[in-house]
Coordinates of C-alpha atoms in Angstrom, one line a residue:
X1 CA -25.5 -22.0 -2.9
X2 CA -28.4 -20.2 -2.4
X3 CA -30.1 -19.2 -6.0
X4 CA -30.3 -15.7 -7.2
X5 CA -28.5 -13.7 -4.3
X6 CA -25.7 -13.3 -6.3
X7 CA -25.0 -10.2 -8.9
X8 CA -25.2 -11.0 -12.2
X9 CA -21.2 -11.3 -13.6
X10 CA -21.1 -9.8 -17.0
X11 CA -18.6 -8.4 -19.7
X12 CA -17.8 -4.5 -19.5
X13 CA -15.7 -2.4 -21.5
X14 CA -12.8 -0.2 -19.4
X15 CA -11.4 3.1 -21.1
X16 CA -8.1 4.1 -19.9
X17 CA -7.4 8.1 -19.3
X18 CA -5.2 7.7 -22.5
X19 CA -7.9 6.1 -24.9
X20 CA -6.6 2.9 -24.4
X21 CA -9.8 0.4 -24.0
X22 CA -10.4 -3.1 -23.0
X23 CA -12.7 -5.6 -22.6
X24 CA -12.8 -7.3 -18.6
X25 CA -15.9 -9.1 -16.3
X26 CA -17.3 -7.2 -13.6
X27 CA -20.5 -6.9 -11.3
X28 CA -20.4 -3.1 -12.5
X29 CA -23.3 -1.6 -14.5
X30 CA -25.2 -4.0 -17.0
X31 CA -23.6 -5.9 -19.5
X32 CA -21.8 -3.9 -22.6
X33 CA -21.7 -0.8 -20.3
X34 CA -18.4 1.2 -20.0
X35 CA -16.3 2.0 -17.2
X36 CA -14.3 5.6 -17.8
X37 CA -11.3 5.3 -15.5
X38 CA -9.8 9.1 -13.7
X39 CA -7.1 7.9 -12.7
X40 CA -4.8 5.6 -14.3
X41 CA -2.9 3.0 -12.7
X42 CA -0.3 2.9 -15.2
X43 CA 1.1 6.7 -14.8
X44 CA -0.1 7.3 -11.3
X45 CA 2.0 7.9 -8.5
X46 CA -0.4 6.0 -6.1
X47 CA 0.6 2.8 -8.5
X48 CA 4.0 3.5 -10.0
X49 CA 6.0 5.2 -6.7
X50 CA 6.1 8.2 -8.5
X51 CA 9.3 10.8 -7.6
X52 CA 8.0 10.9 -4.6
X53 CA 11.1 10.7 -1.7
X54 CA 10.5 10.3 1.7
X55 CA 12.3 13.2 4.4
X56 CA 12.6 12.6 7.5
X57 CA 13.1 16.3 9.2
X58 CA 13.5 16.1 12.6
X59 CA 10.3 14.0 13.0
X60 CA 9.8 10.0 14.4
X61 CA 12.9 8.9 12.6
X62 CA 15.3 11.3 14.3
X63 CA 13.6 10.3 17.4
X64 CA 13.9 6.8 17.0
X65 CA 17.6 7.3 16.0
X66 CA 18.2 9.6 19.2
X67 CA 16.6 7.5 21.2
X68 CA 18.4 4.1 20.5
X69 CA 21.9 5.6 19.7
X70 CA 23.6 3.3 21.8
X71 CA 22.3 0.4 21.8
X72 CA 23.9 -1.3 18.8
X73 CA 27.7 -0.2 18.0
X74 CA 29.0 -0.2 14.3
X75 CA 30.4 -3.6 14.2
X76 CA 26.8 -5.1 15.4
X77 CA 27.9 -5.7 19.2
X78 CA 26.0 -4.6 22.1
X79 CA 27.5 -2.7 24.7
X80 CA 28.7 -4.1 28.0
X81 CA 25.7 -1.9 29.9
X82 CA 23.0 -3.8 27.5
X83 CA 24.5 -7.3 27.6
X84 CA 24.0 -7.7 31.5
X85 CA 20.7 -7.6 32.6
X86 CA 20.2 -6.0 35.8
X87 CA 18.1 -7.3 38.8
X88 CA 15.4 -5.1 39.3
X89 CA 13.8 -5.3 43.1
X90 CA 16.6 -7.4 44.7
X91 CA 18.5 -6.4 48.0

């Protein structure tokens, strides 16, 4: 390894949008500095899911649904028009 092109790997302290604080290694700041997190991964729905549901209305789901109705019945069998394969360009 090539000496001193590296950043210097220290000890930071994170605070938590709660209060809650603790200690972690980082190539942020200078050593003993503190990192004040905005969001936190603990409650946030980026992290957590959230209540979030997703709705498909009328959009590529539909589509997709419309568009490839027949192919597959119920009971997992494929129709007798999919299960031959035609001859495309013969006489």
């Amino acid at each position: 390894m090539k000496p001193d092109i590296h950043p210097d790997y220290h000890e930071i302290k994170i605070v938590m949008t709660d209060g809650t604080e603790y200690m972690t290694r980082s190539t942020y700041g200078k050593k003993g500095d503190v990192m004040k997190l905005d969001i936190d991964p603990r409650v946030h729905p980026a992290w957590t899911g959230g209540q979030q549901q997703l709705m498909d209305r009328g959009g590529r789901l539909s589509r997709f649904q419309k568009k490839f109705a027949g192919i597959i019945k119920e009971g997992g069998e494929k129709p007798a028009a999919a299960a031959q394969p035609t001859a495309k360009g013969k006489k």
